[in-house]
Short mmCIF file of C-alpha atoms in Angstrom, two decimals:
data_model
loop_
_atom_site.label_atom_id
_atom_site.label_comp_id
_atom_site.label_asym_id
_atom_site.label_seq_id
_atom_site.Cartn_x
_atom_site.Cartn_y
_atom_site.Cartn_z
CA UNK A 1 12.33 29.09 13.72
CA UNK A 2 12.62 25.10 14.33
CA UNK A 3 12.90 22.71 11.87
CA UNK A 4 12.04 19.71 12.52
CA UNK A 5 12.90 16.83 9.91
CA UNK A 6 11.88 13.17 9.42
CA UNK A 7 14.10 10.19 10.19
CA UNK A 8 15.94 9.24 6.82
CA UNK A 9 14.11 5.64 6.84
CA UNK A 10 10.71 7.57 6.20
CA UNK A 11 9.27 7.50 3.14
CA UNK A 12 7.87 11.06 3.80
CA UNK A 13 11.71 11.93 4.27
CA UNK A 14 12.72 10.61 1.02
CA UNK A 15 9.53 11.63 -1.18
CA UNK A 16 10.43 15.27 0.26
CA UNK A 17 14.51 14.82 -0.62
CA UNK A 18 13.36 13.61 -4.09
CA UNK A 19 10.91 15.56 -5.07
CA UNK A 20 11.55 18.87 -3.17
CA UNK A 21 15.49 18.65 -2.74
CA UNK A 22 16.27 16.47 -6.26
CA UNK A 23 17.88 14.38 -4.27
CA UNK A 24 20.43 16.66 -2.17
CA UNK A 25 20.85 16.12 1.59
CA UNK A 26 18.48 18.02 4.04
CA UNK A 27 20.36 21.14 5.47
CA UNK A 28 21.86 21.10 9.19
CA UNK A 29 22.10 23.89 11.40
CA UNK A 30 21.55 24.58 15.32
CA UNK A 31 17.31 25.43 14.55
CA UNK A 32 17.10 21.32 12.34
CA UNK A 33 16.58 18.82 14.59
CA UNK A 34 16.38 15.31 13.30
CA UNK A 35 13.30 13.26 14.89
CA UNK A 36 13.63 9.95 15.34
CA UNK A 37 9.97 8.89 15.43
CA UNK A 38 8.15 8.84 12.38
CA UNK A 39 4.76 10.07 13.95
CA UNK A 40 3.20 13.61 12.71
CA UNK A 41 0.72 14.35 15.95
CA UNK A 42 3.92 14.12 18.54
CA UNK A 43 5.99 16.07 15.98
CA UNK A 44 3.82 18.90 15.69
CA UNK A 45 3.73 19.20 19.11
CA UNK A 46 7.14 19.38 19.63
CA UNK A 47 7.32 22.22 16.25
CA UNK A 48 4.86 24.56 18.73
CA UNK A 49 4.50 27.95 17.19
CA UNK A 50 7.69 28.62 15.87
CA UNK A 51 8.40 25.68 13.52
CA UNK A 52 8.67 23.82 10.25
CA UNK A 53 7.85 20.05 8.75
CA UNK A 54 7.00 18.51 6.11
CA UNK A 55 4.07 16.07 6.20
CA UNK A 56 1.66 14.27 3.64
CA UNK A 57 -1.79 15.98 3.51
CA UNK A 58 -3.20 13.34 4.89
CA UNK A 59 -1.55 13.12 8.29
CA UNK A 60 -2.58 17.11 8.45
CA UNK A 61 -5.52 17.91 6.51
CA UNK A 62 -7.81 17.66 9.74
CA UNK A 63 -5.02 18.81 12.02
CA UNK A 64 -6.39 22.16 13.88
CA UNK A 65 -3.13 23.92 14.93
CA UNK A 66 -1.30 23.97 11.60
CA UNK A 67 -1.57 25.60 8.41
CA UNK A 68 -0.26 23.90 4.68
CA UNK A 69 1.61 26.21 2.97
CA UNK A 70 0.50 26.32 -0.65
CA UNK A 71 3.45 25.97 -3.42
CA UNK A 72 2.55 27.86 -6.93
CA UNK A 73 -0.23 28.83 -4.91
CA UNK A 74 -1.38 25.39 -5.18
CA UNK A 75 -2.51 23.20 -2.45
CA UNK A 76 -1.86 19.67 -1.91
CA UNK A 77 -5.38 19.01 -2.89
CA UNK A 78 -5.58 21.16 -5.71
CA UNK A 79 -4.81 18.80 -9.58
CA UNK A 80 -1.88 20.98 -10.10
CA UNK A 81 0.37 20.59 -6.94
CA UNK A 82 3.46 20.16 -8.07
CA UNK A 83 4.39 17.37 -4.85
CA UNK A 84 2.72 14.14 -5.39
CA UNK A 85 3.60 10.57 -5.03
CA UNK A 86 1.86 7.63 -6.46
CA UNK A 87 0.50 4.51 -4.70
CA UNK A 88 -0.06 1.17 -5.82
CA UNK A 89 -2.12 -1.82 -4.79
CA UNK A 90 -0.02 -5.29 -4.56
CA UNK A 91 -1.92 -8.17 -4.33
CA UNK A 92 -1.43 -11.79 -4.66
CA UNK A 93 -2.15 -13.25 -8.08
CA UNK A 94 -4.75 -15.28 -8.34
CA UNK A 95 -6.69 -12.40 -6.91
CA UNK A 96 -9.29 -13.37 -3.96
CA UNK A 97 -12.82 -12.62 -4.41
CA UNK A 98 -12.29 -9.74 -1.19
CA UNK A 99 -9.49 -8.26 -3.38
CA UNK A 100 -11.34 -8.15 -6.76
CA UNK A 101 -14.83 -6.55 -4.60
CA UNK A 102 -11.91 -3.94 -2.78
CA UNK A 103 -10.46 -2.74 -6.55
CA UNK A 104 -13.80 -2.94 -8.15
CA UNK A 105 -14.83 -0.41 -4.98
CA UNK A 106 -11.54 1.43 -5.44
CA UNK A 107 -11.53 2.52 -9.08
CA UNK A 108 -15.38 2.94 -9.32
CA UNK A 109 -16.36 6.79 -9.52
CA UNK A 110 -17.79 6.14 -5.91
CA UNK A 111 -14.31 4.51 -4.35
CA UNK A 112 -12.47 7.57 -5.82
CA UNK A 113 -14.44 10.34 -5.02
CA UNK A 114 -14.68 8.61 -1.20
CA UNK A 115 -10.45 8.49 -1.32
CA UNK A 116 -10.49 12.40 -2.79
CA UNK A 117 -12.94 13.28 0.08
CA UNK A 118 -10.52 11.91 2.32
CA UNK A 119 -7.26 13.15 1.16
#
C-alpha cells in the first residue's frame, strides 16, 4: 500500500500530526512518500488504487474515486467526529459594511446550514 503524506508546511499536515499523531513525527518507510505539492486532486491521482492520505472533507467530499474512512464509526460530517479543526474570521476593525452583511450571512441559520451543506 502507498502512503502518501503532505508537505510539513501544510496545515492539513500539521492538523493531522496534532490531532491524529499528538504531535509525534509521521512514520517513514519505502511505501511513505512525502509530496511536495499541497494539492489533493494531483495527489489522489498519484495514490491510484493502492494508497493512503489524509485530506479535509472538503477537498474530498465530492471526489468520485475515493472513499473516507469513518473513525468511531463516525464520519467527518457526522457532530461526533472526533478530527475537527476550528476556523476563524479576521477582519479589520472598524468592520466595513461588506464584512458586517458577510458575518450577519455567516452566523444566520441560513449562512450555516449553506456552509454544513457544503462541508
Amino acid at each position: 500500500m502507498k502512503v502518501i503524506n503532505r508537505p510539513a508546511v501544510s496545515c492539513t499536515h500539521q492538523k493531522f500530526k496534532e490531532q491524529v499523531l499528538g504531535g509525534s513525527e509521521f512514520a517513514t518507510a519505502p511505501n511513505v512518500t512525502l509530496d511536495q505539492r499541497d494539492a489533493t486532486t494531483p495527489l489522489l491521482q498519484v495514490l491510484g488504487k493502492n494508497g493512503i492520505d489524509y485530506a479535509t472533507f472538503a477537498q474530498v467530499v465530492n471526489q468520485r474515486t475515493v472513499r473516507v474512512v469513518p473513525v468511531n464509526c463516525a464520519t467527518p460530517d457526522a457532530g461526533n467526529y472526533p478530527y475537527k479543526r476550528q476556523l476563524y474570521y479576521a477582519y479589520k476593525n472598524p468592520p466595513s459594511q461588506a464584512v458586517k452583511d458577510f458575518l450577519g450571512y455567516a452566523t444566520s441559520s441560513e449562512g450555516q446550514k449553506a456552509m454544513l451543506a457544503r462541508n
